[in-house]
Short mmCIF file of C-alpha atoms and ligand atoms in Angstrom, two decimals:
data_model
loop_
_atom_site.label_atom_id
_atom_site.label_comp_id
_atom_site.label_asym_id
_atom_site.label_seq_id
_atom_site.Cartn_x
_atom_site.Cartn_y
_atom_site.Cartn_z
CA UNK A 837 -30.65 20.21 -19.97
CA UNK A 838 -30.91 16.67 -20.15
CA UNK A 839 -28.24 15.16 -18.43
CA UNK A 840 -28.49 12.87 -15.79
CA UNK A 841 -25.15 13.12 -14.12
CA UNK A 842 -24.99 15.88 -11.16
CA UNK A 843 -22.77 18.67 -12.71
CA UNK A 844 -21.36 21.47 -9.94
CA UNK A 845 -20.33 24.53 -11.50
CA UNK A 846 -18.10 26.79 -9.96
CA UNK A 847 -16.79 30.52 -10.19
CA UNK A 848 -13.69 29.37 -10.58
CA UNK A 849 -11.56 26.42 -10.53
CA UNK A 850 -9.59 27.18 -6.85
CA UNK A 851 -13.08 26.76 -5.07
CA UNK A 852 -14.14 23.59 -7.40
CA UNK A 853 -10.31 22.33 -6.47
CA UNK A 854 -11.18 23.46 -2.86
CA UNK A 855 -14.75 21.83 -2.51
CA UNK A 856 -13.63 17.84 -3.92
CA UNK A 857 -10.19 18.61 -1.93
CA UNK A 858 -12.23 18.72 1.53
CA UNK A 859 -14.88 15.44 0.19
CA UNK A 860 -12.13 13.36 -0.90
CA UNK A 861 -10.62 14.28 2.79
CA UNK A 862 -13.55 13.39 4.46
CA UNK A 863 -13.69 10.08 2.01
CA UNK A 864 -10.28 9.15 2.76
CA UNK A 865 -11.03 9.49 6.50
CA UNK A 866 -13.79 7.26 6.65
CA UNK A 867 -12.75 4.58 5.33
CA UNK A 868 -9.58 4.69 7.03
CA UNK A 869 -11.88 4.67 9.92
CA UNK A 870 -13.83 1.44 8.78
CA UNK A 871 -10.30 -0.36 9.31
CA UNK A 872 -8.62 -0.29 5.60
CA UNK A 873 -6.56 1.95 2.87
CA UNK A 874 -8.83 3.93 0.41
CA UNK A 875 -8.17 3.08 -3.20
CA UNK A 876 -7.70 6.28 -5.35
CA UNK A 877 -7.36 6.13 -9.03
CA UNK A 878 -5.52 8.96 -10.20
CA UNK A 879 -5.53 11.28 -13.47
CA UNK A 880 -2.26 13.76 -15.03
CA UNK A 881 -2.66 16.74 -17.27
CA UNK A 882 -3.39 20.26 -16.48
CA UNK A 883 -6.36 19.80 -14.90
CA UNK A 884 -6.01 18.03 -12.15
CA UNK A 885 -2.85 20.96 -10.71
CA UNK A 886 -5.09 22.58 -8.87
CA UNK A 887 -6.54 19.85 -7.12
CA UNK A 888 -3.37 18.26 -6.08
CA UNK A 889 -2.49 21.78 -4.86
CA UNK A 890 -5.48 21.61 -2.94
CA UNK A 891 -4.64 17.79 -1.33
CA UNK A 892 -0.84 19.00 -0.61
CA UNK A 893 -2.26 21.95 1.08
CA UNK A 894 -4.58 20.12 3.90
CA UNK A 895 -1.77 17.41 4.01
CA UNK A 896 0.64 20.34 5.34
CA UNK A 897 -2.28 21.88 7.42
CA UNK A 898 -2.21 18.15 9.23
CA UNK A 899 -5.90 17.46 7.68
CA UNK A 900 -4.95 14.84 5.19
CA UNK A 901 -3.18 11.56 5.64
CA UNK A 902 -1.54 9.47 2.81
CA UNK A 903 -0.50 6.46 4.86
CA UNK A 904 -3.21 4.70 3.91
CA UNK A 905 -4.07 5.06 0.56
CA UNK A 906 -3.63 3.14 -2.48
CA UNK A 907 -3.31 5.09 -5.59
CA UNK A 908 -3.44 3.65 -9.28
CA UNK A 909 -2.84 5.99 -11.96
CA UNK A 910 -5.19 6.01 -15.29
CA UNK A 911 -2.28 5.91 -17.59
CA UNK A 912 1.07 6.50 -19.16
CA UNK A 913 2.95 7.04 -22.41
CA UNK A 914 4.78 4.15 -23.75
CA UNK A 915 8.45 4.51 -24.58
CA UNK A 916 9.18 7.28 -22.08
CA UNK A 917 11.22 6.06 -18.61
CA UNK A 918 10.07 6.91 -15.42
CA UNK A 919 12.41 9.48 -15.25
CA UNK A 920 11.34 11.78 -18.12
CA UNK A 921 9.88 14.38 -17.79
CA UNK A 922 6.94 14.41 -19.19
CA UNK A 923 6.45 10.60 -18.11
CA UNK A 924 2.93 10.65 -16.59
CA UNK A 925 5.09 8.93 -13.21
CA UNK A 926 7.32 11.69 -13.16
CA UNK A 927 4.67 14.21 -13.31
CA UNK A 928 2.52 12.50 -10.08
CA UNK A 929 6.18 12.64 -8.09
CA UNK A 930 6.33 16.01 -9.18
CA UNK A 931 2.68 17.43 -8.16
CA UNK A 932 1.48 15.27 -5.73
CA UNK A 933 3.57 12.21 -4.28
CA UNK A 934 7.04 14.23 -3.23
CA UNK A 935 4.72 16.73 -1.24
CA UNK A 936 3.07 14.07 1.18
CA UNK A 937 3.03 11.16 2.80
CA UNK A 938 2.15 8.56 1.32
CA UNK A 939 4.53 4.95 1.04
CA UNK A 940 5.90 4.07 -2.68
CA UNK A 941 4.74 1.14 -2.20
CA UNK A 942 1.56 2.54 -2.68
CA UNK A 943 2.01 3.75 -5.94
CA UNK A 944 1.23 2.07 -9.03
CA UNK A 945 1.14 3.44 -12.17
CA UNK A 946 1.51 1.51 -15.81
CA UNK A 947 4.95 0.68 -16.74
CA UNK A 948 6.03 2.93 -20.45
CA UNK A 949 9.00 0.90 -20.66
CA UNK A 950 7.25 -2.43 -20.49
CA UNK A 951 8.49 -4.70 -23.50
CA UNK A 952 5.85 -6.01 -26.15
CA UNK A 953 5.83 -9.68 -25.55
CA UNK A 954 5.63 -8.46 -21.54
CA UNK A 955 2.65 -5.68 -22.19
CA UNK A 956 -0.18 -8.07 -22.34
CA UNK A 957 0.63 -9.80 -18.52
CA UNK A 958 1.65 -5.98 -17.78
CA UNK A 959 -2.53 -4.88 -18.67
CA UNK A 960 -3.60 -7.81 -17.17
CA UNK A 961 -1.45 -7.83 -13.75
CA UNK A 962 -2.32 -4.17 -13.44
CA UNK A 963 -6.11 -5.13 -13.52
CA UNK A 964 -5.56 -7.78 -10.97
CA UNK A 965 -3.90 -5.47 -8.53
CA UNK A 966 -6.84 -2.99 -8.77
CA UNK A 967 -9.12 -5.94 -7.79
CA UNK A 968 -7.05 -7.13 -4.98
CA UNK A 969 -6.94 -4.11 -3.32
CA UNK A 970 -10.43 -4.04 -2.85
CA UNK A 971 -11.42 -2.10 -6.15
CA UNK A 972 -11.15 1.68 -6.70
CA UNK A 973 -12.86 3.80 -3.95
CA UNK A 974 -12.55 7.05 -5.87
CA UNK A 975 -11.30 7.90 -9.58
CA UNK A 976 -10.54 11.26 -10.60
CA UNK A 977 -10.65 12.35 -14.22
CA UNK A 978 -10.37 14.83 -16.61
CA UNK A 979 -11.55 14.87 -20.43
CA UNK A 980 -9.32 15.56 -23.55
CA UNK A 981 -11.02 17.36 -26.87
CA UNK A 982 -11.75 13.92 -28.39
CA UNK A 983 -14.07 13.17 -25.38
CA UNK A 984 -11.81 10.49 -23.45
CA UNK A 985 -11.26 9.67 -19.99
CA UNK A 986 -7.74 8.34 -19.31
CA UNK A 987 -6.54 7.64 -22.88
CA UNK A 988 -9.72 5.78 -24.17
CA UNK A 989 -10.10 7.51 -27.86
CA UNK A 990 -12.89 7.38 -29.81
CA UNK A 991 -13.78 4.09 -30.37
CA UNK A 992 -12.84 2.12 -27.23
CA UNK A 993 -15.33 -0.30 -26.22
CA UNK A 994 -17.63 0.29 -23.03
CA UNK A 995 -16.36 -3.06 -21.70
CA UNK A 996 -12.43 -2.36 -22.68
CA UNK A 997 -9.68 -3.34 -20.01
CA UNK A 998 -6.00 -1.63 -19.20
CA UNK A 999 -4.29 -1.88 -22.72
CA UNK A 1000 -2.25 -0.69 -25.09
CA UNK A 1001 -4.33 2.42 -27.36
CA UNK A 1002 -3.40 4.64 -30.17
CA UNK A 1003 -3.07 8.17 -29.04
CA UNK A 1004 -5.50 10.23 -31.23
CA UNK A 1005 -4.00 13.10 -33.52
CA UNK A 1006 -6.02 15.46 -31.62
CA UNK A 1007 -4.42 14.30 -28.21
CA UNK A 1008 -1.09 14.11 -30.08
CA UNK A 1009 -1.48 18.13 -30.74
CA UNK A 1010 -2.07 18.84 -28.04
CA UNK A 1011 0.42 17.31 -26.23
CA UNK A 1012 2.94 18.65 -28.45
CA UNK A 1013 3.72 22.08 -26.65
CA UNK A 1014 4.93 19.86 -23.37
CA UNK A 1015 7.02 17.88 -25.49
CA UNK A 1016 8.83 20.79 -27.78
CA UNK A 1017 7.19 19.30 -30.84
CA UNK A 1018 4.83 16.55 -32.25
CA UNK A 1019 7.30 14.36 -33.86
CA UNK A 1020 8.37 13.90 -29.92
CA UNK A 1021 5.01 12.86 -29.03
CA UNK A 1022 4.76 9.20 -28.23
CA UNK A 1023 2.32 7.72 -30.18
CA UNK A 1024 0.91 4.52 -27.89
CA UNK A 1025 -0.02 4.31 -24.25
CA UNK A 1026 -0.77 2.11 -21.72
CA UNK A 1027 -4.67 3.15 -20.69
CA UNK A 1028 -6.98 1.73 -18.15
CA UNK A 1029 -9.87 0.91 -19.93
CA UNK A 1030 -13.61 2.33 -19.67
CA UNK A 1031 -15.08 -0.79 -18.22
CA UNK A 1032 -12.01 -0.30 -15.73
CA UNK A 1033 -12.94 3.27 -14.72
CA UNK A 1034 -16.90 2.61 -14.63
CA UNK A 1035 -15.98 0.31 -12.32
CA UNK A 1036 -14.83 2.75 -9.67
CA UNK A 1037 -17.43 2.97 -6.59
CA UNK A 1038 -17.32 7.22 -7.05
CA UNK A 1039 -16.00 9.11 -10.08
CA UNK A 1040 -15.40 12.73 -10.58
CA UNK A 1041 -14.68 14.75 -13.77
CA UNK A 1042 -13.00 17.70 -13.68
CA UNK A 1043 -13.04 20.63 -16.66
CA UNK A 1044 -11.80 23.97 -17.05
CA UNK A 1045 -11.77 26.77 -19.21
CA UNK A 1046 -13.68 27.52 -22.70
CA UNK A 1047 -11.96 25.20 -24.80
CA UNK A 1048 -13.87 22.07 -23.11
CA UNK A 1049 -17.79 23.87 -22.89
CA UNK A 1050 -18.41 21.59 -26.20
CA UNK A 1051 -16.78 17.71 -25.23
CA UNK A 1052 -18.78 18.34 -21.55
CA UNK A 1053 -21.76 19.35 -22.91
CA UNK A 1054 -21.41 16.36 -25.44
CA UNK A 1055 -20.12 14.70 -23.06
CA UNK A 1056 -23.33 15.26 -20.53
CA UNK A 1057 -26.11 15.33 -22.67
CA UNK A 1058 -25.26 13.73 -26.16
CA UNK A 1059 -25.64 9.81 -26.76
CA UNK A 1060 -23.97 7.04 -24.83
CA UNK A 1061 -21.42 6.22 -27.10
CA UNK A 1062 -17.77 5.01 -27.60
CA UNK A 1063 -17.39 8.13 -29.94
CA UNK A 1064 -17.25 10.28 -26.78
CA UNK A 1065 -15.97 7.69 -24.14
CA UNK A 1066 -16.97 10.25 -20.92
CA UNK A 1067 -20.45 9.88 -22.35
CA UNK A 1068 -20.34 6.32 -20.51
CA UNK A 1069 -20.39 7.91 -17.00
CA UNK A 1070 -24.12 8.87 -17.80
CA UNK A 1071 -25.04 5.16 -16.81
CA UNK A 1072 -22.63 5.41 -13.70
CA UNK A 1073 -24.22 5.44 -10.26
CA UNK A 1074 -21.98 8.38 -8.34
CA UNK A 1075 -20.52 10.03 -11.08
CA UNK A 1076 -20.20 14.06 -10.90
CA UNK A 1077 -18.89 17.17 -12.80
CA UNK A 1078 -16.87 19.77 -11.39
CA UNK A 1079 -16.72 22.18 -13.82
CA UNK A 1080 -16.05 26.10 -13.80
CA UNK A 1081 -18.26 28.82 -15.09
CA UNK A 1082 -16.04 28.31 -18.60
CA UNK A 1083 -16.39 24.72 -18.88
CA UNK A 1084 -20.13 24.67 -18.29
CA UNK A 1085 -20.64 27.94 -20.13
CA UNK A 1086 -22.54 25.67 -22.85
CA UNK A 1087 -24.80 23.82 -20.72
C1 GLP B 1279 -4.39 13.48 -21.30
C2 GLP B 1279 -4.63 12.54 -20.13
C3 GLP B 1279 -6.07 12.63 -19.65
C4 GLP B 1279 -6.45 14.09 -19.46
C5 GLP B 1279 -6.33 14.83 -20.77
C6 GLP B 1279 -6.72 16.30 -20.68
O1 GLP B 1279 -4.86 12.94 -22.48
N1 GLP B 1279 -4.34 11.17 -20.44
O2 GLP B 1279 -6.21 11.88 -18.45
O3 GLP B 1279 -7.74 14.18 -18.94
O4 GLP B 1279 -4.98 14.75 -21.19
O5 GLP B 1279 -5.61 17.08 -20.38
P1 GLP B 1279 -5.64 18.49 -19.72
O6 GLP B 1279 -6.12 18.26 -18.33
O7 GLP B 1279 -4.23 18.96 -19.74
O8 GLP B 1279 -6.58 19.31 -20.51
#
């Protein structure tokens, strides 16, 4: 093995859920502490479920506050409202937000319904809100098949910015069970960009199951390259795997 980033495998993912659950606690905690809000930046798709389980879970136990934190969200189809249902908003009210407490004003996830002529001073006013709340304290991510981290496909520059991207067919398949078909698969997003996410002070990636062994492993020990845009975290400073026994079955 080659890697440099710290990888944490796991039996299963419950306990790798379980383990970042209680860090992120203790994260939130102290710097609630040092006087201000943590800044979370957050991810959708299967992956994370079990880890917002986890977070509702030692919110109800009394363990876990929300009132102070900040959350911005990696991304979000364009064209679907808020209220659809497979609107990356939706889905955060559904699995995390509705379950604890944390204010909406808090929230702040890329608009889908954002006009053209608007969606450049959209990017660009999300970017400034990251930055005025201090930057991101903590980013959670998963990794699709094509190797990206919020919706950066292959190809999206190291330096690239919250913008619109092209979803990837790959990405497009496989969203196309949640959305009864792939002709109802939007084809654009909204995506922070990688030079956006490296910026985040801590950053951990999340993978389960045998279908992702080959994109971590590539991921971990293949080149730096935009090709593979998780492959950037190798040059990150506190950047970490949690993987299960599947999803580092490769390594
Ligand atoms: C989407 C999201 C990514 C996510 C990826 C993997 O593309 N934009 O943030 O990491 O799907 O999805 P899943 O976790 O369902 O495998």
């Amino acid at each position: 093995m080659t890697e440099s980033i710290p990888v944490r495998i796991f039996p299963d993912r419950t306990e790798a859920s379980r383990t970042l659950a209680l860090e992120l606690a203790a994260l939130i905690r102290t710097i609630n502490e040092s006087g201000r809000p943590a800044v979370l930046g957050l991810a959708t798709g299967r992956t994370p479920l079990p880890f917002y389980g986890e977070l509702i879970r030692l919110h109800r136990e009394g363990q876990l506050s929300f009132a102070k934190v900040i959350t911005f969200n990696l991304d979000e189809y364009l064209g679907l409202p808020g209220n659809h249902p497979e609107s990356y908003r939706a889905f955060m009210r559904r699995e995390l937000f509705d379950h604890v407490d944390i204010p909406a004003e808090n929230l702040n996830i890329p608009d889908g319904m954002v006009p053209p002529e608007a969606l450049e001073a959209h990017c660009a006013a999300y970017e400034e809100l990251i930055r005025a709340a201090g930057g991101i304290d903590f980013q959670l991510l998963g990794i699709g098949r094509t190797g990206h981290i919020g919706f950066n496909e292959p190809g999206s520059p190291r330096g690239s910015r919250t913008r619109k991207v092209e979803l990837d067919p790959i990405t497009r398949q496989d969203a196309a069970p949640a959305f009864g078909g792939l002709e109802n698969v939007p084809e654009y997003a909204i995506s922070m960009g990688c030079g956006t996410i490296l910026e985040a002070r801590r950053i951990a990636l999340l993978a389960w199951g045998a279908a992702k062994a080959d994109i971590v492993k590539e991921a971990l020990t293949g080149p730096v390259t935009d090709q593979v845009s998780a492959s950037f975290l190798q040059e990150h400073q506190d950047a970490t795997f949690y993987l299960d026994a599947e999803a580092g079955s490769k390594l």
